mmCIF file of C-alpha atoms and ligand atoms in Angstrom:
data_model
loop_
_atom_site.group_PDB
_atom_site.id
_atom_site.type_symbol
_atom_site.label_atom_id
_atom_site.label_comp_id
_atom_site.label_asym_id
_atom_site.label_seq_id
_atom_site.Cartn_x
_atom_site.Cartn_y
_atom_site.Cartn_z
ATOM 1 C CA MET J 18 132.520 144.006 163.487
ATOM 2 C CA GLY J 19 130.154 141.909 165.318
ATOM 3 C CA THR J 20 131.838 140.131 167.820
ATOM 4 C CA LYS J 21 129.457 137.224 168.253
ATOM 5 C CA GLY J 22 129.303 136.897 164.274
ATOM 6 C CA ARG J 23 132.909 136.458 163.939
ATOM 7 C CA ALA J 24 133.264 134.353 166.920
ATOM 8 C CA ILE J 25 130.728 131.635 165.182
ATOM 9 C CA ILE J 26 133.093 130.985 162.178
ATOM 10 C CA GLY J 27 135.136 127.554 162.274
ATOM 11 C CA LEU J 28 137.822 129.058 160.425
ATOM 12 C CA ASP J 29 141.009 131.274 160.586
ATOM 13 C CA VAL J 30 138.941 134.710 160.099
ATOM 14 C CA ASP J 31 141.989 136.800 159.134
ATOM 15 C CA GLU J 32 142.750 133.682 156.714
ATOM 16 C CA LEU J 33 139.371 134.017 155.211
ATOM 17 C CA LEU J 34 139.333 137.771 155.231
ATOM 18 C CA LYS J 35 142.442 137.374 152.681
ATOM 19 C CA LEU J 36 140.708 135.053 150.421
ATOM 20 C CA LEU J 37 137.854 137.240 150.085
ATOM 21 C CA ASN J 38 139.994 139.896 149.231
ATOM 22 C CA LYS J 39 141.833 138.265 146.498
ATOM 23 C CA ALA J 40 138.056 137.170 145.122
ATOM 24 C CA PHE J 41 137.287 140.975 145.679
ATOM 25 C CA ALA J 42 140.165 141.986 143.424
ATOM 26 C CA ASP J 43 139.281 139.456 140.804
ATOM 27 C CA GLU J 44 135.630 140.689 140.607
ATOM 28 C CA TRP J 45 136.935 144.397 139.730
ATOM 29 C CA LEU J 46 139.211 143.065 137.148
ATOM 30 C CA ALA J 47 136.679 140.992 135.790
ATOM 31 C CA TYR J 48 134.377 143.820 135.898
ATOM 32 C CA TYR J 49 136.822 146.241 133.984
ATOM 33 C CA GLN J 50 137.632 143.698 131.328
ATOM 34 C CA TYR J 51 133.900 143.272 130.352
ATOM 35 C CA TRP J 52 132.962 146.862 130.737
ATOM 36 C CA VAL J 53 136.012 147.957 128.268
ATOM 37 C CA GLY J 54 135.451 144.911 126.248
ATOM 38 C CA ALA J 55 131.659 145.789 125.348
ATOM 39 C CA ALA J 56 132.939 149.143 124.373
ATOM 40 C CA ILE J 57 135.584 147.992 121.860
ATOM 41 C CA VAL J 58 134.377 144.534 120.476
ATOM 42 C CA LYS J 59 133.890 144.280 116.956
ATOM 43 C CA GLY J 60 132.965 141.574 114.430
ATOM 44 C CA PRO J 61 129.701 139.722 113.334
ATOM 45 C CA MET J 62 127.243 139.575 116.271
ATOM 46 C CA LYS J 63 128.849 141.977 118.061
ATOM 47 C CA GLU J 64 125.721 143.463 119.573
ATOM 48 C CA ALA J 65 124.834 140.097 121.145
ATOM 49 C CA ALA J 66 128.328 140.077 122.804
ATOM 50 C CA ILE J 67 127.773 143.831 124.050
ATOM 51 C CA ALA J 68 124.808 142.338 125.447
ATOM 52 C CA GLU J 69 126.234 139.679 127.653
ATOM 53 C CA LEU J 70 129.344 141.555 128.250
ATOM 54 C CA THR J 71 127.462 144.565 129.612
ATOM 55 C CA GLU J 72 125.360 141.922 131.650
ATOM 56 C CA HIS J 73 128.021 140.263 132.983
ATOM 57 C CA ALA J 74 130.117 143.661 134.008
ATOM 58 C CA ALA J 75 127.191 144.492 136.039
ATOM 59 C CA ASP J 76 127.079 140.953 137.858
ATOM 60 C CA GLU J 77 130.690 141.141 138.631
ATOM 61 C CA LEU J 78 130.548 144.690 140.043
ATOM 62 C CA ARG J 79 127.547 142.900 142.255
ATOM 63 C CA HIS J 80 129.641 140.268 143.518
ATOM 64 C CA ALA J 81 132.353 142.667 144.791
ATOM 65 C CA GLN J 82 129.657 144.328 146.597
ATOM 66 C CA MET J 83 128.246 141.061 148.007
ATOM 67 C CA LEU J 84 132.072 140.172 149.121
ATOM 68 C CA THR J 85 132.673 144.075 150.499
ATOM 69 C CA ASP J 86 129.701 143.428 152.610
ATOM 70 C CA ARG J 87 130.842 140.306 153.957
ATOM 71 C CA ILE J 88 134.521 141.483 154.560
ATOM 72 C CA VAL J 89 133.470 144.352 156.271
ATOM 73 C CA GLN J 90 130.927 142.333 158.622
ATOM 74 C CA LEU J 91 133.790 140.273 159.498
ATOM 75 C CA GLY J 92 135.646 143.209 160.696
ATOM 76 C CA GLY J 93 138.099 143.354 157.601
ATOM 77 C CA THR J 94 138.645 146.203 154.962
ATOM 78 C CA PRO J 95 138.179 145.806 151.231
ATOM 79 C CA ILE J 96 141.255 146.863 149.022
ATOM 80 C CA THR J 97 141.299 150.648 149.133
ATOM 81 C CA ASN J 98 144.020 150.944 146.357
ATOM 82 C CA PRO J 99 143.143 149.778 142.950
ATOM 83 C CA ASN J 100 146.745 149.613 141.942
ATOM 84 C CA HIS J 101 146.783 146.515 144.257
ATOM 85 C CA TRP J 102 144.040 144.314 142.263
ATOM 86 C CA ALA J 103 146.203 142.845 140.120
ATOM 87 C CA LYS J 104 148.852 141.358 142.394
ATOM 88 C CA THR J 105 145.903 140.444 144.787
ATOM 89 C CA ALA J 106 143.688 138.488 142.646
ATOM 90 C CA ASN J 107 143.869 134.940 141.727
ATOM 91 C CA CYS J 108 142.704 135.238 138.352
ATOM 92 C CA ALA J 109 144.971 137.106 135.303
ATOM 93 C CA TYR J 110 143.366 140.480 133.943
ATOM 94 C CA LEU J 111 143.297 139.648 130.547
ATOM 95 C CA GLU J 112 143.627 142.656 128.320
ATOM 96 C CA PRO J 113 141.511 142.571 125.198
ATOM 97 C CA SER J 114 144.140 143.933 123.083
ATOM 98 C CA ASP J 115 142.450 142.290 119.935
ATOM 99 C CA PRO J 116 138.557 143.615 119.848
ATOM 100 C CA TYR J 117 137.529 140.787 117.435
ATOM 101 C CA ILE J 118 134.569 138.984 118.816
ATOM 102 C CA THR J 119 136.011 135.564 119.319
ATOM 103 C CA ALA J 120 139.286 136.919 121.376
ATOM 104 C CA ILE J 121 137.198 138.931 123.542
ATOM 105 C CA ILE J 122 134.795 136.129 124.373
ATOM 106 C CA GLY J 123 137.560 133.496 124.204
ATOM 107 C CA GLN J 124 139.028 135.627 127.163
ATOM 108 C CA GLY J 125 135.636 135.756 128.739
ATOM 109 C CA ILE J 126 135.339 132.462 128.849
ATOM 110 C CA GLU J 127 139.219 131.497 130.642
ATOM 111 C CA GLY J 128 138.102 134.363 132.959
ATOM 112 C CA GLU J 129 134.798 132.741 133.991
ATOM 113 C CA ARG J 130 136.602 129.291 134.320
ATOM 114 C CA CYS J 131 138.984 130.621 136.568
ATOM 115 C CA ALA J 132 136.667 132.226 138.538
ATOM 116 C CA ILE J 133 134.496 128.862 138.955
ATOM 117 C CA ASP J 134 137.775 127.302 140.216
ATOM 118 C CA VAL J 135 138.161 130.301 143.174
ATOM 119 C CA TYR J 136 134.429 129.740 144.069
ATOM 120 C CA SER J 137 134.636 126.168 144.120
ATOM 121 C CA ARG J 138 137.636 125.907 146.434
ATOM 122 C CA LEU J 139 136.002 129.100 148.914
ATOM 123 C CA LEU J 140 132.560 126.893 148.751
ATOM 124 C CA LYS J 141 134.466 123.598 149.739
ATOM 125 C CA LEU J 142 136.380 125.775 152.398
ATOM 126 C CA THR J 143 133.465 127.712 153.930
ATOM 127 C CA GLU J 144 131.299 124.496 154.178
ATOM 128 C CA GLY J 145 129.938 123.687 157.644
ATOM 129 C CA LYS J 146 132.265 126.249 158.774
ATOM 130 C CA ASP J 147 130.950 129.870 158.077
ATOM 131 C CA PRO J 148 126.969 129.424 156.341
ATOM 132 C CA ILE J 149 126.743 132.945 155.766
ATOM 133 C CA THR J 150 129.788 133.183 153.445
ATOM 134 C CA ASN J 151 129.198 129.819 151.988
ATOM 135 C CA GLN J 152 125.517 131.203 150.795
ATOM 136 C CA ILE J 153 127.134 134.248 149.282
ATOM 137 C CA VAL J 154 129.877 132.410 147.677
ATOM 138 C CA LEU J 155 127.114 129.790 146.200
ATOM 139 C CA SER J 156 125.217 132.512 144.923
ATOM 140 C CA ILE J 157 128.295 133.932 142.918
ATOM 141 C CA LEU J 158 129.292 130.415 141.767
ATOM 142 C CA THR J 159 125.957 130.094 140.223
ATOM 143 C CA ASP J 160 126.383 133.009 138.016
ATOM 144 C CA GLU J 161 129.920 132.376 137.186
ATOM 145 C CA VAL J 162 128.723 129.243 135.771
ATOM 146 C CA ASP J 163 125.975 130.881 134.157
ATOM 147 C CA HIS J 164 128.629 133.185 132.849
ATOM 148 C CA GLU J 165 130.615 130.593 131.280
ATOM 149 C CA GLU J 166 127.886 129.001 129.615
ATOM 150 C CA ASP J 167 126.616 132.254 128.173
ATOM 151 C CA PHE J 168 129.755 132.992 126.237
ATOM 152 C CA GLN J 169 130.581 129.398 125.042
ATOM 153 C CA ALA J 170 126.806 129.623 123.404
ATOM 154 C CA LEU J 171 128.029 132.928 121.852
ATOM 155 C CA LEU J 172 130.729 131.288 120.252
ATOM 156 C CA GLU J 173 128.982 128.111 119.542
ATOM 157 C CA ASP J 174 126.754 130.554 117.471
ATOM 158 C CA LEU J 175 129.490 131.946 115.701
ATOM 159 C CA GLU J 176 130.850 128.737 114.766
ATOM 160 C CA GLU J 177 127.638 127.724 113.365
ATOM 161 C CA MET J 178 126.976 131.072 111.293
ATOM 162 C CA LYS J 179 130.472 130.337 109.814
ATOM 163 C CA LYS J 180 129.532 126.624 108.982
ATOM 164 C CA ARG J 181 126.257 127.282 106.928
ATOM 165 C CA ARG J 182 127.573 130.531 105.283
HETATM 166 MG MG1 MG P 213 124.562 136.297 130.697
HETATM 167 FE FE1 FE P 214 131.797 137.605 139.356
HETATM 168 FE FE1 FE P 215 131.638 135.913 135.874
#
């Protein structure tokens, strides 16, 4: 932990660390949801779904890394026990119990919307108080907005295909 780096933050750092760890848990669950979704997805346009799910899984893992780096920098510890992810997370883990593409991608949209809410709140909270975390959160939020759009576009293409058949 850098003492001065921590001292310049205009927020309760321990409270901020709790919120960063909650987001960290969200990212691991999202990563796994997409990773396993890519492995089992079925139905028309499944190749496109696999490509999006695989890309998004990699992004969520990268987000987990970005959050971990900041948590450690602030003197915190990222959750060390995966058993604690689900109970710490903001967003529910949406188990892909139905492997059909519309179900998997629908759950993805729900997850991205939850993530957008989480990072919008963190962005407001850190605005003018912690520019470094604010910048990290903005970068993650930018990806989550992109993810929601990617998944929605895929569902729209599927709908279009159904109509034209
Ligand atoms: Mg994408
Ligand atoms: Fe993410
Ligand atoms: Fe995402």
